[in-house]
PDB file of C-alpha atoms in Angstrom:
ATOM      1  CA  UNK R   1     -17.440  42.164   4.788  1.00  0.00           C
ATOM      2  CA  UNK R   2     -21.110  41.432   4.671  1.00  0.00           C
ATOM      3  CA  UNK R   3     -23.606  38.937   7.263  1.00  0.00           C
ATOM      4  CA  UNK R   4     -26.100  36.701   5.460  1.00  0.00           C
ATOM      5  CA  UNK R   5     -29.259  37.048   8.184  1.00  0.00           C
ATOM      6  CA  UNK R   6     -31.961  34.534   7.736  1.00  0.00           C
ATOM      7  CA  UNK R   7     -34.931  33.995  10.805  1.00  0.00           C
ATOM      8  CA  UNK R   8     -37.601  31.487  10.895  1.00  0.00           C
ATOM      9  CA  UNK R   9     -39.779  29.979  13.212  1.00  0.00           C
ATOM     10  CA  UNK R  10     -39.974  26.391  13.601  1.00  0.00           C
ATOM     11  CA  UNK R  11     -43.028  24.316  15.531  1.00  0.00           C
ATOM     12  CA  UNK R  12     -40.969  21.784  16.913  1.00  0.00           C
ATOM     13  CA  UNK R  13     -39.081  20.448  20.311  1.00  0.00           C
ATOM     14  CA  UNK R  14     -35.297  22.217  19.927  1.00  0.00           C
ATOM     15  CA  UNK R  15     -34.028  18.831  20.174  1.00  0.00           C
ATOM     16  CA  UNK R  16     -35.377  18.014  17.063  1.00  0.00           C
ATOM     17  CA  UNK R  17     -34.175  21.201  15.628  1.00  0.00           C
ATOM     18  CA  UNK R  18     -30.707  20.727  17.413  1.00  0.00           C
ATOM     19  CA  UNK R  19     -30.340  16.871  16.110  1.00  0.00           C
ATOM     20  CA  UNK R  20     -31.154  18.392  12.398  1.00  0.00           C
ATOM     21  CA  UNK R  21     -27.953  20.556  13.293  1.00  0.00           C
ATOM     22  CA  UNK R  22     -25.866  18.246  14.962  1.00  0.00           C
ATOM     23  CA  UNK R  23     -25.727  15.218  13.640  1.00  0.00           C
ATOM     24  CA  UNK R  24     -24.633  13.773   9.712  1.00  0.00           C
ATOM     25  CA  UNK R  25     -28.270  12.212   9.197  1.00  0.00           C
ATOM     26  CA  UNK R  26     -29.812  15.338  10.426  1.00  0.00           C
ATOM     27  CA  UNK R  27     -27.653  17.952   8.346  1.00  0.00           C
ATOM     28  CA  UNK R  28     -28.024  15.489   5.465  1.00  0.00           C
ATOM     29  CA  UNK R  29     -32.493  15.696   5.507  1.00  0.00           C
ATOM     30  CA  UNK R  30     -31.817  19.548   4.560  1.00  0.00           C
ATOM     31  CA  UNK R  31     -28.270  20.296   2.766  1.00  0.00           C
ATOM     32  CA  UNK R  32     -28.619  20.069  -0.611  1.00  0.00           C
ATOM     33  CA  UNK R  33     -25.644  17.683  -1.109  1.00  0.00           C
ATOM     34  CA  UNK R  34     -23.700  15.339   0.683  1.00  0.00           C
ATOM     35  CA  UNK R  35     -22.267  15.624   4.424  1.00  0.00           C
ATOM     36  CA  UNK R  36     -19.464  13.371   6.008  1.00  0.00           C
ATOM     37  CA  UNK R  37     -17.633  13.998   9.310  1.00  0.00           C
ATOM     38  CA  UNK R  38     -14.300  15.202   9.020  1.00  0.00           C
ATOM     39  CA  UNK R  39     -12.140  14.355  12.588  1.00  0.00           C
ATOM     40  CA  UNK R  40     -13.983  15.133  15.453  1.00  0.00           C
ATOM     41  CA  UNK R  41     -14.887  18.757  15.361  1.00  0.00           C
ATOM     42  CA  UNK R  42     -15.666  19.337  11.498  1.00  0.00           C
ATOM     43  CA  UNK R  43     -17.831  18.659   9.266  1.00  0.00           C
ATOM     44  CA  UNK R  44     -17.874  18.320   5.377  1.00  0.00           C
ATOM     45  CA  UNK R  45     -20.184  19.352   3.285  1.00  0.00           C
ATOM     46  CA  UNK R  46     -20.424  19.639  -0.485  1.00  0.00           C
ATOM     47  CA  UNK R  47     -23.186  20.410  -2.995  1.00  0.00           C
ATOM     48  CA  UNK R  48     -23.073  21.705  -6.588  1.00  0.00           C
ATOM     49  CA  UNK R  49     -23.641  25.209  -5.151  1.00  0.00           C
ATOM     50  CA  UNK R  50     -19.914  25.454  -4.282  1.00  0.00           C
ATOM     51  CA  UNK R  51     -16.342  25.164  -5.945  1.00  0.00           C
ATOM     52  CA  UNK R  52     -15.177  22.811  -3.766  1.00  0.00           C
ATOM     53  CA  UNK R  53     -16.152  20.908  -0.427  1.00  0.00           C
ATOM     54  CA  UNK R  54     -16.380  23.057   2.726  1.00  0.00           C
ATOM     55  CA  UNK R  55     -14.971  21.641   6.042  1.00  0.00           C
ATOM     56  CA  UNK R  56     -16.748  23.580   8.899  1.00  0.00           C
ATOM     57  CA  UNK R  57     -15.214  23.714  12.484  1.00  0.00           C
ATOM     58  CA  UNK R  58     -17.489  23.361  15.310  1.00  0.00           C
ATOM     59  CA  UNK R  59     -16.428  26.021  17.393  1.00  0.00           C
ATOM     60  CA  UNK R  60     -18.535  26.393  20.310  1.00  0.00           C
ATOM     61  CA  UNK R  61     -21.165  25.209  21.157  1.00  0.00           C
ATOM     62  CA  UNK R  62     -24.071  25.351  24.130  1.00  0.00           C
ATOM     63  CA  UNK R  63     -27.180  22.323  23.398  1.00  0.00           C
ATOM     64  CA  UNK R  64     -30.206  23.442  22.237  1.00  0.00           C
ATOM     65  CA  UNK R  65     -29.861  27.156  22.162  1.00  0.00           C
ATOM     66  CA  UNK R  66     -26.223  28.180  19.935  1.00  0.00           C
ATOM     67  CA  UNK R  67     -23.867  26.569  18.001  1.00  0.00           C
ATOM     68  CA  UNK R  68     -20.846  27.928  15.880  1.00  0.00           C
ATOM     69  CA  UNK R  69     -18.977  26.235  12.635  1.00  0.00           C
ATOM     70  CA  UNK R  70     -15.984  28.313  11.355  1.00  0.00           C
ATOM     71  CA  UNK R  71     -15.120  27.464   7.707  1.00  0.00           C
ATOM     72  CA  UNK R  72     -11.480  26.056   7.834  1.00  0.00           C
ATOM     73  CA  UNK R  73     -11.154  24.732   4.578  1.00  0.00           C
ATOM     74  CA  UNK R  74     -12.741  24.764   0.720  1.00  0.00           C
ATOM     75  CA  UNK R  75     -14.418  27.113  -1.663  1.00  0.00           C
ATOM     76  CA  UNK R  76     -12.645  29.913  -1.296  1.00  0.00           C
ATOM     77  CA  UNK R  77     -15.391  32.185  -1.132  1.00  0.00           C
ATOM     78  CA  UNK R  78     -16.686  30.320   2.350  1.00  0.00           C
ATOM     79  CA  UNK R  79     -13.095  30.075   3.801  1.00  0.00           C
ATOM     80  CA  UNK R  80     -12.985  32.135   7.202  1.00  0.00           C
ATOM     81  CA  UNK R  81     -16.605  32.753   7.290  1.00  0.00           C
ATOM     82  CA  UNK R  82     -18.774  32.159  10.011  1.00  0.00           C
ATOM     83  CA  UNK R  83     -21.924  30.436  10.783  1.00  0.00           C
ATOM     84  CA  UNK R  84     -24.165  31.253  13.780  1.00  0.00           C
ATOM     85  CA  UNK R  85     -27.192  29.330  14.962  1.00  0.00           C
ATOM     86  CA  UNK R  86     -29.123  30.873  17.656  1.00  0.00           C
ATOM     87  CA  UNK R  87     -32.343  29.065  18.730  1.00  0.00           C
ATOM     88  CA  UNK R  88     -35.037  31.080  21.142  1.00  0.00           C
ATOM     89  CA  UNK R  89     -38.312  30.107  22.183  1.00  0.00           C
ATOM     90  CA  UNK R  90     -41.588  31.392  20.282  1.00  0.00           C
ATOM     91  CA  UNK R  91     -44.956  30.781  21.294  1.00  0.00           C
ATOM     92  CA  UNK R  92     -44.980  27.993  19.315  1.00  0.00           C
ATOM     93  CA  UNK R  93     -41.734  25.917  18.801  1.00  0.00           C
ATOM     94  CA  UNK R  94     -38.808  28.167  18.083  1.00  0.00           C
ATOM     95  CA  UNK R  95     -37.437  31.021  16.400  1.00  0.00           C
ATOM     96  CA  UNK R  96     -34.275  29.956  14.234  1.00  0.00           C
ATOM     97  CA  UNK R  97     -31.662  32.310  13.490  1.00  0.00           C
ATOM     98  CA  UNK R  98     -28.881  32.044  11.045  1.00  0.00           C
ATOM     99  CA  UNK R  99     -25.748  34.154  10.964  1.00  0.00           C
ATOM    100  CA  UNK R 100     -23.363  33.740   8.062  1.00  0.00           C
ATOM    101  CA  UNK R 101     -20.612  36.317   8.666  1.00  0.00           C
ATOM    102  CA  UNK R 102     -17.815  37.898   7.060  1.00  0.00           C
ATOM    103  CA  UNK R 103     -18.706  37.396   3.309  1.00  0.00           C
ATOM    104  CA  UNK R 104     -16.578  38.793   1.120  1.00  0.00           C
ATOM    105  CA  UNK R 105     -18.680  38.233  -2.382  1.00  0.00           C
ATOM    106  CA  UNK R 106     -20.178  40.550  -4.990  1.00  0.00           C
ATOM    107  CA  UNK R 107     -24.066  42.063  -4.227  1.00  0.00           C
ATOM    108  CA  UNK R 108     -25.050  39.532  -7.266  1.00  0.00           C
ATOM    109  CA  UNK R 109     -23.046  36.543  -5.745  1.00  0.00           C
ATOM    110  CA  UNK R 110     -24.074  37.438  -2.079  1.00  0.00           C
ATOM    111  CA  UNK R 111     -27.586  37.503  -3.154  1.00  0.00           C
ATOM    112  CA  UNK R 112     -27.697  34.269  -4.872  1.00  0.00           C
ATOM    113  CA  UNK R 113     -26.048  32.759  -0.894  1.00  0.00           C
ATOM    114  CA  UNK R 114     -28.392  34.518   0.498  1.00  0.00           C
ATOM    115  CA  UNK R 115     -31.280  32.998  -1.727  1.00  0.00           C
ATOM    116  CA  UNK R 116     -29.480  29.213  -0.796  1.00  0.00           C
ATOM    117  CA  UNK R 117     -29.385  29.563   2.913  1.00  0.00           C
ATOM    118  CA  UNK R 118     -33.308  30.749   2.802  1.00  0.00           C
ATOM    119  CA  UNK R 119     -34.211  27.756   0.819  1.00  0.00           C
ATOM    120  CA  UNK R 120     -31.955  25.198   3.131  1.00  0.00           C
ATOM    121  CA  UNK R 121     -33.793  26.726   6.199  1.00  0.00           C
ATOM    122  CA  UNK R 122     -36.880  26.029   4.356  1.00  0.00           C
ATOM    123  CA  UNK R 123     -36.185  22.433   3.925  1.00  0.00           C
ATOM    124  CA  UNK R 124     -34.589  22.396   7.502  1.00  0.00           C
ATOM    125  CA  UNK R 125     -38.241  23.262   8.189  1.00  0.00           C
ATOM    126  CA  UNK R 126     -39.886  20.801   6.411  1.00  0.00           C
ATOM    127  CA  UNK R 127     -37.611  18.270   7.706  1.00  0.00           C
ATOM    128  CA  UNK R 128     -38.091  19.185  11.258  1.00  0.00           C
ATOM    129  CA  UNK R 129     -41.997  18.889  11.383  1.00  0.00           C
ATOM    130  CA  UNK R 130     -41.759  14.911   9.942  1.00  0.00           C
ATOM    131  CA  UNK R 131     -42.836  13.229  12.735  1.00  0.00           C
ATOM    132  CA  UNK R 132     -40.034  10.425  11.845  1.00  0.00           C
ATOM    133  CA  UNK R 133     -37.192  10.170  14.390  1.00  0.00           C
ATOM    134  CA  UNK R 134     -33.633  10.365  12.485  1.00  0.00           C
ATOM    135  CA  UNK R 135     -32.282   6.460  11.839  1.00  0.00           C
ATOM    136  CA  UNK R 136     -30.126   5.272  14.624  1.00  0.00           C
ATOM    137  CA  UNK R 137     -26.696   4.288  13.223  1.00  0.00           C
ATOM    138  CA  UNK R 138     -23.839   4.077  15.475  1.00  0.00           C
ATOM    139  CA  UNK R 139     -21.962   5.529  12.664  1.00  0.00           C
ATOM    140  CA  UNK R 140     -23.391   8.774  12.929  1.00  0.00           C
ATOM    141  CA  UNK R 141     -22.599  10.495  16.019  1.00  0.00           C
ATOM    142  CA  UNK R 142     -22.612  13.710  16.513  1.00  0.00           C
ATOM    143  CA  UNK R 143     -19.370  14.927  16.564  1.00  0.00           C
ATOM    144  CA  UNK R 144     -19.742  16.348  20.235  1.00  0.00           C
ATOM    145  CA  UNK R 145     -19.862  12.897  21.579  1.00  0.00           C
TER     146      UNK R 145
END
């Protein structure tokens, strides 16, 4: 099984960077698709990338420094993977660190993720330096509230 391993820095508060993670308005500024809640620990997220929908499984979690989704459900190739956020401060913002573990894809297919998640973190990013503050909608908690 292979890890996708992806590290940038980000010049921004890590509440920013966490509410880009954490919440369906947030995840929505830098996934390339669409992103619902599904019940009150998952999320689902689609995009023409994948087969079918994933449903990721928040499954831990600790505010502004890790978080954890465990794919329960959907393309087959995502099923039982892992994803790992790990934030750490830099001299200037953070330091971003994605895990995405337990692949079990071709080099050519696991290259072309691994191409995907660098150019989400990009737009996560981009995202995170607009000075705009995420719409309030009471719709869109986070599903840790």
């Amino acid at each position: 099984m292979a890890t996708l391993l992806h590290q940038i820095t980000i010049d921004a508060p890590a509440s920013r960077i966490w509410e880009m993670l954490t919440s369906r308005l947030g995840l929505q500024a830098w996934w390339d698709g669409t992103v619902s809640i599904a019940g009150g620990d998952c999320w689902r997220l689609s995009s023409d990338d994948l087969e079918s929908p994933v449903t990721l499984k928040v499954v831990e979690e600790e505010p502004d420094k890790s978080l954890e989704w465990l794919c329960v459900q959907g393309d087959p190739d995502w099923e039982n993977t892992l994803v790992l956020w790990t934030l750490e401060k830099a001299k200037r913002g953070f330091t971003i660190r994605l895990e995405h573990r337990d692949w079990r894809l071709s080099e050519i297919d696991l290259a072309a993720e691994n191409t995907r998640w660098g150019e989400r973190l990009m737009k996560l990013r981009l995202q995170c330096h607009h000075n705009d503050d995420l719409p309030v909608n009471d719709d869109d908690l986070s599903v840790w509230t």
